Amino acid sequence: QVQLVESGGGLVQAGGSLRLSCAASGRTFNSYVMGWFRQAPGKEREFVAAISWSGGSTYYADSVKGRFTISRDNAKNTVYLQMNSLKPQDTAVYYCNGDPSSSRVRLGQGSYWGQGTQVTVSS
């Protein structure tokens, strides 16, 4: 079993930055692909970013490329999402997702999910 707990959300002005963290419990974290998703009110959940177990490969949605950076620290069982140049359309609840399969994570079908953290970007 893996438990995921997100933190770091909050209210920020457009153009600002936030760093989200997802802390994982369980010995298998180092072998999991990890991803970030978000869901805005009235919209479907969408893929934001993913990172391989080693951190050597990263994937991003076109809407966040160049602004967001996903990283991980396997020694701390934590994955991060650095969000810069935030826009009001980035407002959503952000969730982390983990699974051994890269394709499952990127499709939002990973085995484990956190409870989410709210990010609100004001204009």
Tab-separated table of C-alpha atoms in Angstrom:
chain	number	residue	atom	x	y	z
A	1	GLN	CA	0.000	0.000	0.000
A	2	VAL	CA	1.085	3.533	-0.758
A	3	GLN	CA	-0.476	6.608	0.793
A	4	LEU	CA	-0.046	9.999	-0.852
A	5	VAL	CA	-0.478	13.348	0.872
A	6	GLU	CA	-0.323	16.602	-1.083
A	7	SER	CA	0.550	19.988	0.368
A	8	GLY	CA	1.642	23.438	-0.715
A	9	GLY	CA	-1.506	24.743	-2.329
A	10	GLY	CA	-2.866	28.196	-1.649
A	11	LEU	CA	-3.907	31.533	-3.081
A	12	VAL	CA	-1.482	33.362	-5.339
A	13	GLN	CA	-1.691	36.249	-7.775
A	14	ALA	CA	-1.298	35.716	-11.491
A	15	GLY	CA	2.367	35.564	-12.395
A	16	GLY	CA	3.290	34.132	-9.022
A	17	SER	CA	4.716	30.763	-8.028
A	18	LEU	CA	3.857	27.832	-5.810
A	19	ARG	CA	5.543	24.531	-5.080
A	20	LEU	CA	3.375	21.520	-4.415
A	21	SER	CA	4.646	18.493	-2.570
A	22	CYS	CA	3.349	14.940	-2.508
A	23	ALA	CA	4.693	12.824	0.328
A	24	ALA	CA	4.399	9.070	-0.056
A	25	SER	CA	4.449	6.316	2.498
A	26	GLY	CA	5.497	2.799	1.641
A	27	ARG	CA	8.679	1.099	0.585
A	28	THR	CA	7.763	0.880	-3.098
A	29	PHE	CA	7.747	4.629	-3.823
A	30	ASN	CA	11.132	4.488	-5.505
A	31	SER	CA	9.782	2.116	-8.152
A	32	TYR	CA	6.659	4.140	-8.920
A	33	VAL	CA	6.003	6.560	-11.729
A	34	MET	CA	4.434	9.655	-10.201
A	35	GLY	CA	2.119	12.175	-11.761
A	36	TRP	CA	0.199	15.341	-11.065
A	37	PHE	CA	-3.352	15.939	-12.219
A	38	ARG	CA	-5.755	18.778	-11.661
A	39	GLN	CA	-9.484	19.294	-11.686
A	40	ALA	CA	-11.179	22.662	-11.978
A	41	PRO	CA	-14.819	23.192	-10.973
A	42	GLY	CA	-17.157	21.808	-13.602
A	43	LYS	CA	-14.310	20.297	-15.619
A	44	GLU	CA	-12.836	16.858	-16.000
A	45	ARG	CA	-9.627	15.914	-14.283
A	46	GLU	CA	-6.648	16.540	-16.561
A	47	PHE	CA	-3.049	15.402	-16.736
A	48	VAL	CA	-0.433	17.965	-15.722
A	49	ALA	CA	2.928	16.225	-15.440
A	50	ALA	CA	4.595	12.882	-14.724
A	51	ILE	CA	8.046	11.672	-13.783
A	52	SER	CA	9.718	8.288	-14.078
A	53	TRP	CA	10.897	6.361	-11.039
A	54	SER	CA	14.476	7.542	-11.543
A	55	GLY	CA	13.530	11.103	-12.388
A	56	GLY	CA	15.258	10.736	-15.728
A	57	SER	CA	12.119	11.181	-17.802
A	58	THR	CA	9.468	13.825	-17.410
A	59	TYR	CA	6.245	14.531	-19.278
A	60	TYR	CA	4.098	17.643	-19.363
A	61	ALA	CA	0.764	18.791	-20.650
A	62	ASP	CA	1.143	21.427	-23.353
A	63	SER	CA	-0.698	23.924	-21.184
A	64	VAL	CA	2.033	23.886	-18.515
A	65	LYS	CA	5.214	23.285	-20.530
A	66	GLY	CA	7.842	25.852	-19.764
A	67	ARG	CA	6.047	26.991	-16.604
A	68	PHE	CA	5.806	23.881	-14.406
A	69	THR	CA	8.581	21.511	-13.369
A	70	ILE	CA	8.076	18.082	-11.828
A	71	SER	CA	10.835	16.541	-9.741
A	72	ARG	CA	11.277	13.887	-7.071
A	73	ASP	CA	13.480	13.077	-4.127
A	74	ASN	CA	13.387	9.340	-3.597
A	75	ALA	CA	15.338	9.629	-0.345
A	76	LYS	CA	12.443	11.695	1.023
A	77	ASN	CA	9.671	9.748	-0.736
A	78	THR	CA	8.426	13.028	-2.157
A	79	VAL	CA	7.489	14.369	-5.569
A	80	TYR	CA	7.247	18.085	-6.271
A	81	LEU	CA	5.534	20.345	-8.742
A	82	GLN	CA	7.123	23.762	-9.103
A	83	MET	CA	4.601	26.090	-10.701
A	84	ASN	CA	5.790	29.414	-12.088
A	85	SER	CA	4.066	32.144	-14.083
A	86	LEU	CA	0.731	30.989	-12.755
A	87	LYS	CA	-2.426	31.952	-14.599
A	88	PRO	CA	-6.044	32.119	-13.401
A	89	GLN	CA	-6.784	29.087	-15.593
A	90	ASP	CA	-4.379	27.056	-13.436
A	91	THR	CA	-6.913	27.296	-10.608
A	92	ALA	CA	-7.895	23.757	-9.628
A	93	VAL	CA	-7.517	21.033	-7.058
A	94	TYR	CA	-4.191	19.322	-7.725
A	95	TYR	CA	-3.769	15.613	-7.093
A	96	CYS	CA	-0.764	13.334	-7.176
A	97	ASN	CA	-0.984	9.861	-8.581
A	98	GLY	CA	1.356	6.894	-8.407
A	99	ASP	CA	1.710	3.541	-10.120
A	100	PRO	CA	4.418	1.227	-11.446
A	101	SER	CA	3.087	1.805	-14.965
A	102	SER	CA	3.922	5.035	-16.784
A	103	SER	CA	0.992	4.691	-19.152
A	104	ARG	CA	-1.455	4.145	-16.303
A	105	VAL	CA	-0.219	7.242	-14.502
A	106	ARG	CA	-0.358	9.424	-17.607
A	107	LEU	CA	-3.886	8.203	-18.347
A	108	GLY	CA	-5.004	8.931	-14.801
A	109	GLN	CA	-5.450	5.255	-14.041
A	110	GLY	CA	-2.772	4.915	-11.401
A	111	SER	CA	-3.393	2.817	-8.347
A	112	TYR	CA	-2.870	5.464	-5.708
A	113	TRP	CA	-4.186	9.015	-5.314
A	114	GLY	CA	-3.793	11.740	-2.773
A	115	GLN	CA	-6.634	13.796	-1.350
A	116	GLY	CA	-5.747	16.904	-3.338
A	117	THR	CA	-4.596	20.429	-2.580
A	118	GLN	CA	-6.363	23.585	-3.755
A	119	VAL	CA	-4.525	26.089	-5.927
A	120	THR	CA	-6.254	29.397	-6.601
A	121	VAL	CA	-4.742	32.001	-8.902
A	122	SER	CA	-6.284	35.451	-8.787
A	123	SER	CA	-6.163	37.849	-11.708
